[in-house]
C-alpha positions as protocol buffer text, in pm:
chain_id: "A"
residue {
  index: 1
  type: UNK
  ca { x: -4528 y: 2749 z: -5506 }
}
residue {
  index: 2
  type: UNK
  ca { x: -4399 y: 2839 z: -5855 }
}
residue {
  index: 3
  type: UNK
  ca { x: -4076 y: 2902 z: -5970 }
}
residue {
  index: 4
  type: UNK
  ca { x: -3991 y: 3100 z: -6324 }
}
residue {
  index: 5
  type: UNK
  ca { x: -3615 y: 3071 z: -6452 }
}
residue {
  index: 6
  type: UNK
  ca { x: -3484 y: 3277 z: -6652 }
}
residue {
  index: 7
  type: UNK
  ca { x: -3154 y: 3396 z: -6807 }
}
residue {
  index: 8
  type: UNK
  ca { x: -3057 y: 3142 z: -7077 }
}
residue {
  index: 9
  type: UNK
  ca { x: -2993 y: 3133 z: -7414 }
}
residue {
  index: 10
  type: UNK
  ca { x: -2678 y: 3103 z: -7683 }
}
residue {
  index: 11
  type: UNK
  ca { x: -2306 y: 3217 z: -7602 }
}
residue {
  index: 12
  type: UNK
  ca { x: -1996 y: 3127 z: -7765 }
}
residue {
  index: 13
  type: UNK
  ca { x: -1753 y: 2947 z: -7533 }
}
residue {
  index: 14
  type: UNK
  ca { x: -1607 y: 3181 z: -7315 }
}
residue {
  index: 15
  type: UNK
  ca { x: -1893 y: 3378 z: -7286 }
}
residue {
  index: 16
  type: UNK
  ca { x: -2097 y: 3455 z: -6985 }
}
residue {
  index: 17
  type: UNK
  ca { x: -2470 y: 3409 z: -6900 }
}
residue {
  index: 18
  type: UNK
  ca { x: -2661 y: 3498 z: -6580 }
}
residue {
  index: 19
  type: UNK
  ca { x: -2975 y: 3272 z: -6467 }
}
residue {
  index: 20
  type: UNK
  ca { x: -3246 y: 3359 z: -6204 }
}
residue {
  index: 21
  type: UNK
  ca { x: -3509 y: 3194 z: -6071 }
}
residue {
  index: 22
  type: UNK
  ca { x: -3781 y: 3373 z: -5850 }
}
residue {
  index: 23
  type: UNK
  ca { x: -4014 y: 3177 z: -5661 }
}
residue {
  index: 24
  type: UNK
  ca { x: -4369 y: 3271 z: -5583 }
}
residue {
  index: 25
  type: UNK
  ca { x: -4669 y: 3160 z: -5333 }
}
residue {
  index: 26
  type: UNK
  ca { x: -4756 y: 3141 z: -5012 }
}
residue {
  index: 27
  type: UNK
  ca { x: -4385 y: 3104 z: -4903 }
}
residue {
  index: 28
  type: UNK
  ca { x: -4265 y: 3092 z: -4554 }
}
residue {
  index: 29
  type: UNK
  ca { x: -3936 y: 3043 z: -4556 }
}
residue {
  index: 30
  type: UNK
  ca { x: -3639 y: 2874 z: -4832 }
}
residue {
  index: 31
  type: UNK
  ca { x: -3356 y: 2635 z: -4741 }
}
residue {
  index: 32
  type: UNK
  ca { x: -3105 y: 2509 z: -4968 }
}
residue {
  index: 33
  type: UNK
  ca { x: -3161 y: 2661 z: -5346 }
}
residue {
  index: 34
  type: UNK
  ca { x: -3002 y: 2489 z: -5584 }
}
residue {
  index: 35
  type: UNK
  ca { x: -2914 y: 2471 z: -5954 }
}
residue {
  index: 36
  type: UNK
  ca { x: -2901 y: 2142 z: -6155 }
}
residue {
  index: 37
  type: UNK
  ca { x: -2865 y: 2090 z: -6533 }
}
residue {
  index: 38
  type: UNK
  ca { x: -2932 y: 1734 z: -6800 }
}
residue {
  index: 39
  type: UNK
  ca { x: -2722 y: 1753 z: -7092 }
}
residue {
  index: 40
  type: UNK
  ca { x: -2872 y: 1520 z: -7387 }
}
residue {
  index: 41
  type: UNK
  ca { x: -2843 y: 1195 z: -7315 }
}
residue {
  index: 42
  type: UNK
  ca { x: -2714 y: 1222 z: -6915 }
}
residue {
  index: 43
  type: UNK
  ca { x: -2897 y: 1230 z: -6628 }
}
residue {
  index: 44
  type: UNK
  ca { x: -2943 y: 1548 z: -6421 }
}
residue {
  index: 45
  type: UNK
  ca { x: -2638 y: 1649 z: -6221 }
}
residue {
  index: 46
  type: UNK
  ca { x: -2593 y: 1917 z: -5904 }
}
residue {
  index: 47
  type: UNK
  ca { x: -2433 y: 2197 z: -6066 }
}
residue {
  index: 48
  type: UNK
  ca { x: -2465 y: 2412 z: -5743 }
}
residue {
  index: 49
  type: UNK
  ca { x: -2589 y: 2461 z: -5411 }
}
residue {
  index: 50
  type: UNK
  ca { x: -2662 y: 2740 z: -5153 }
}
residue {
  index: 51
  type: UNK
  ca { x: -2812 y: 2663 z: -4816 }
}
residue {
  index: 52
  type: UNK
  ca { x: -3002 y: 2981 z: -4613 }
}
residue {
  index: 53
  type: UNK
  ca { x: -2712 y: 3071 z: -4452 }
}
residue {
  index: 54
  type: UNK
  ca { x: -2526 y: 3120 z: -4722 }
}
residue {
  index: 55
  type: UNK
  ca { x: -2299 y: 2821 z: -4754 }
}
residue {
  index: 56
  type: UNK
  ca { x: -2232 y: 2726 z: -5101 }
}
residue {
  index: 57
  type: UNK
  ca { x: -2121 y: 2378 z: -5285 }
}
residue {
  index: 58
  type: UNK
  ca { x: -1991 y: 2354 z: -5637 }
}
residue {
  index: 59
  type: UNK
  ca { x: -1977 y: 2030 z: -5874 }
}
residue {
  index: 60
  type: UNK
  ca { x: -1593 y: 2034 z: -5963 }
}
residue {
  index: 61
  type: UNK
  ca { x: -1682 y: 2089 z: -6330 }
}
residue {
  index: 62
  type: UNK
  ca { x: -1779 y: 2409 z: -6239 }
}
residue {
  index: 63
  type: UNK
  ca { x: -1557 y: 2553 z: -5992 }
}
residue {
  index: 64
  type: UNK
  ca { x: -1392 y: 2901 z: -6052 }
}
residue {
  index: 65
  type: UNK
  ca { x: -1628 y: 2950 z: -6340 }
}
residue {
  index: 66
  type: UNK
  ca { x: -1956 y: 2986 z: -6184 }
}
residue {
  index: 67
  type: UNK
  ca { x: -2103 y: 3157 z: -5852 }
}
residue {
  index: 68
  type: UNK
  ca { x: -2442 y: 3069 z: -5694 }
}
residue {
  index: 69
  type: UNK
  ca { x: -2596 y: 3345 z: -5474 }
}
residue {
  index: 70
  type: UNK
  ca { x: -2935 y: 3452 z: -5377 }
}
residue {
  index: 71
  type: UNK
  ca { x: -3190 y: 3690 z: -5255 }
}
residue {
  index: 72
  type: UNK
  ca { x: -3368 y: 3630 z: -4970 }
}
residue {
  index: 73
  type: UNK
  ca { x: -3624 y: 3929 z: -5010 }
}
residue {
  index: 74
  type: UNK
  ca { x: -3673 y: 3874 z: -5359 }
}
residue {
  index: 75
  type: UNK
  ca { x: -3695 y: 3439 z: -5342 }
}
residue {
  index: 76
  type: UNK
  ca { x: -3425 y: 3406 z: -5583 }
}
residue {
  index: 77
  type: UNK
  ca { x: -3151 y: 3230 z: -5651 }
}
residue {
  index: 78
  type: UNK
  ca { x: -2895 y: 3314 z: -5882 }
}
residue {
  index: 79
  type: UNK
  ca { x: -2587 y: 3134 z: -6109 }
}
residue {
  index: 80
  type: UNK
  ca { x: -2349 y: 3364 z: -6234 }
}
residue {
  index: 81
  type: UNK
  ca { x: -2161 y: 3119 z: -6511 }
}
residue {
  index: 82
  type: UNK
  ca { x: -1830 y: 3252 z: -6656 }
}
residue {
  index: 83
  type: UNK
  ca { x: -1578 y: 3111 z: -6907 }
}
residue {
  index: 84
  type: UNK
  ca { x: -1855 y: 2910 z: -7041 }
}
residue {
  index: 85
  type: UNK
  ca { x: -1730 y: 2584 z: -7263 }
}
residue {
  index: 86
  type: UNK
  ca { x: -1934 y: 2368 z: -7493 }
}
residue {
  index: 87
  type: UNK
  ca { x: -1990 y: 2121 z: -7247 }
}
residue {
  index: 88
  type: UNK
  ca { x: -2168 y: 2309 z: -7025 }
}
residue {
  index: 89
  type: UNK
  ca { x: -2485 y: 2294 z: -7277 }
}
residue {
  index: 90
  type: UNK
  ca { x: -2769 y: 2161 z: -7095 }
}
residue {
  index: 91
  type: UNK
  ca { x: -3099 y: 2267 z: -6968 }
}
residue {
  index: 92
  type: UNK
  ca { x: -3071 y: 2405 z: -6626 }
}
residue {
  index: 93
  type: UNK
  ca { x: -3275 y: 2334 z: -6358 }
}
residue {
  index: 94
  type: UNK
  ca { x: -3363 y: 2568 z: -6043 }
}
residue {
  index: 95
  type: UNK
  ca { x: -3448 y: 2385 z: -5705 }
}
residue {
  index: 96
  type: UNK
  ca { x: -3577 y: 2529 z: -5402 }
}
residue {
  index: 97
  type: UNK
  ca { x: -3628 y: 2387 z: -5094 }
}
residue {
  index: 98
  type: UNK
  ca { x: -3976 y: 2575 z: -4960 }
}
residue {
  index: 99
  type: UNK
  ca { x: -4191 y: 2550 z: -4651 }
}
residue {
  index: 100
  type: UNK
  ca { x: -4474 y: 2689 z: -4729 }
}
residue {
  index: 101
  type: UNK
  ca { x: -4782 y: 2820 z: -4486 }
}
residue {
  index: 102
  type: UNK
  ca { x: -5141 y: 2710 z: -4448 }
}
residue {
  index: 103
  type: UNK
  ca { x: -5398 y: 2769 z: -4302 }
}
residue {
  index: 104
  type: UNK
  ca { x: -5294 y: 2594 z: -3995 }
}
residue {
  index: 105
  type: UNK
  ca { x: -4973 y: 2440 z: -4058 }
}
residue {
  index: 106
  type: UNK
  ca { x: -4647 y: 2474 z: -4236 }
}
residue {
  index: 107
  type: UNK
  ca { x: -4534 y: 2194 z: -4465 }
}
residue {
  index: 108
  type: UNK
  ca { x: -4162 y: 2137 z: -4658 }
}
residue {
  index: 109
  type: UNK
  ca { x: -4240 y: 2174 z: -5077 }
}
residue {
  index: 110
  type: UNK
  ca { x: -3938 y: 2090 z: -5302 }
}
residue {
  index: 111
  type: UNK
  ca { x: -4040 y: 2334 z: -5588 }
}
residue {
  index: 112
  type: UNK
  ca { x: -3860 y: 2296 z: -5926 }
}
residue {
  index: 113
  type: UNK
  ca { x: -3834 y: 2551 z: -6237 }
}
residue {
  index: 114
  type: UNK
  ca { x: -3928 y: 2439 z: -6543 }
}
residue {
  index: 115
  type: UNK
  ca { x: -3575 y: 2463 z: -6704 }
}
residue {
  index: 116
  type: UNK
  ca { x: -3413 y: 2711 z: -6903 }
}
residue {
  index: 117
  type: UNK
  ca { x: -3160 y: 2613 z: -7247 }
}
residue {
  index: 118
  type: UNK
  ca { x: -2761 y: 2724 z: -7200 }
}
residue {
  index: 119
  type: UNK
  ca { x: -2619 y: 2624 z: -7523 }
}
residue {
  index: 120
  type: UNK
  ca { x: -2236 y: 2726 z: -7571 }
}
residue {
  index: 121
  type: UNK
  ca { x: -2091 y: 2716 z: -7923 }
}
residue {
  index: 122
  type: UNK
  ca { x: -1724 y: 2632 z: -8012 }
}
């Protein structure tokens, strides 16, 4: 399983940015997807969380600003992030949760993207 982010870049605080994160392979079915980010010098943090049925979970630093959703048909997950502010500057992380099929069996894969730079200026 592979997963490709997308979506980031530079914004001026205030701004808004859009992330995906598609996941390909030999993919039965998705849990929880997830987004995470590491700012310099921290350790990575849940920014937000969306199980298959839809349920979502925000870190409070984030709350009102950003929106997780996702597309089942498409294996994506997205983060909608509005009223950016400087310290939201990290490098986000995708997560999925996958089960993937093999030949005989199906077995759980916690697939990660390999990050994707938000920087918000002052």
């Amino acid at each position: 399983v592979q997963l490709q982010a997308s979506g980031g870049g530079l914004v001026q605080a205030g701004g808004s940015l859009r992330l995906s994160c598609a996941a390909s392979g030999s993919i039965f079915s998705i849990n929880d997807m997830g987004w995470y980010r590491q700012a310099p010098g921290k350790q990575r943090e849940l920014v937000a969380v969306i199980t298959s049925t839809g349920r979502t979970n925000y870190a409070d630093s984030v709350k009102g600003r950003f929106t997780i959703s996702r597309d089942n048909a498409k294996n994506t997950v997205y983060l909608q992030m509005n009223s950016l502010k400087p310290e939201d500057t990290a490098v986000y992380y995708c997560n999925q949760e996958t089960v993937v099929a093999g030949p005989i069996t199906l077995s759980a894969l916690d697939a990660w993207g390999q990050g994707t730079q938000v920087t918000v200026s002052s």
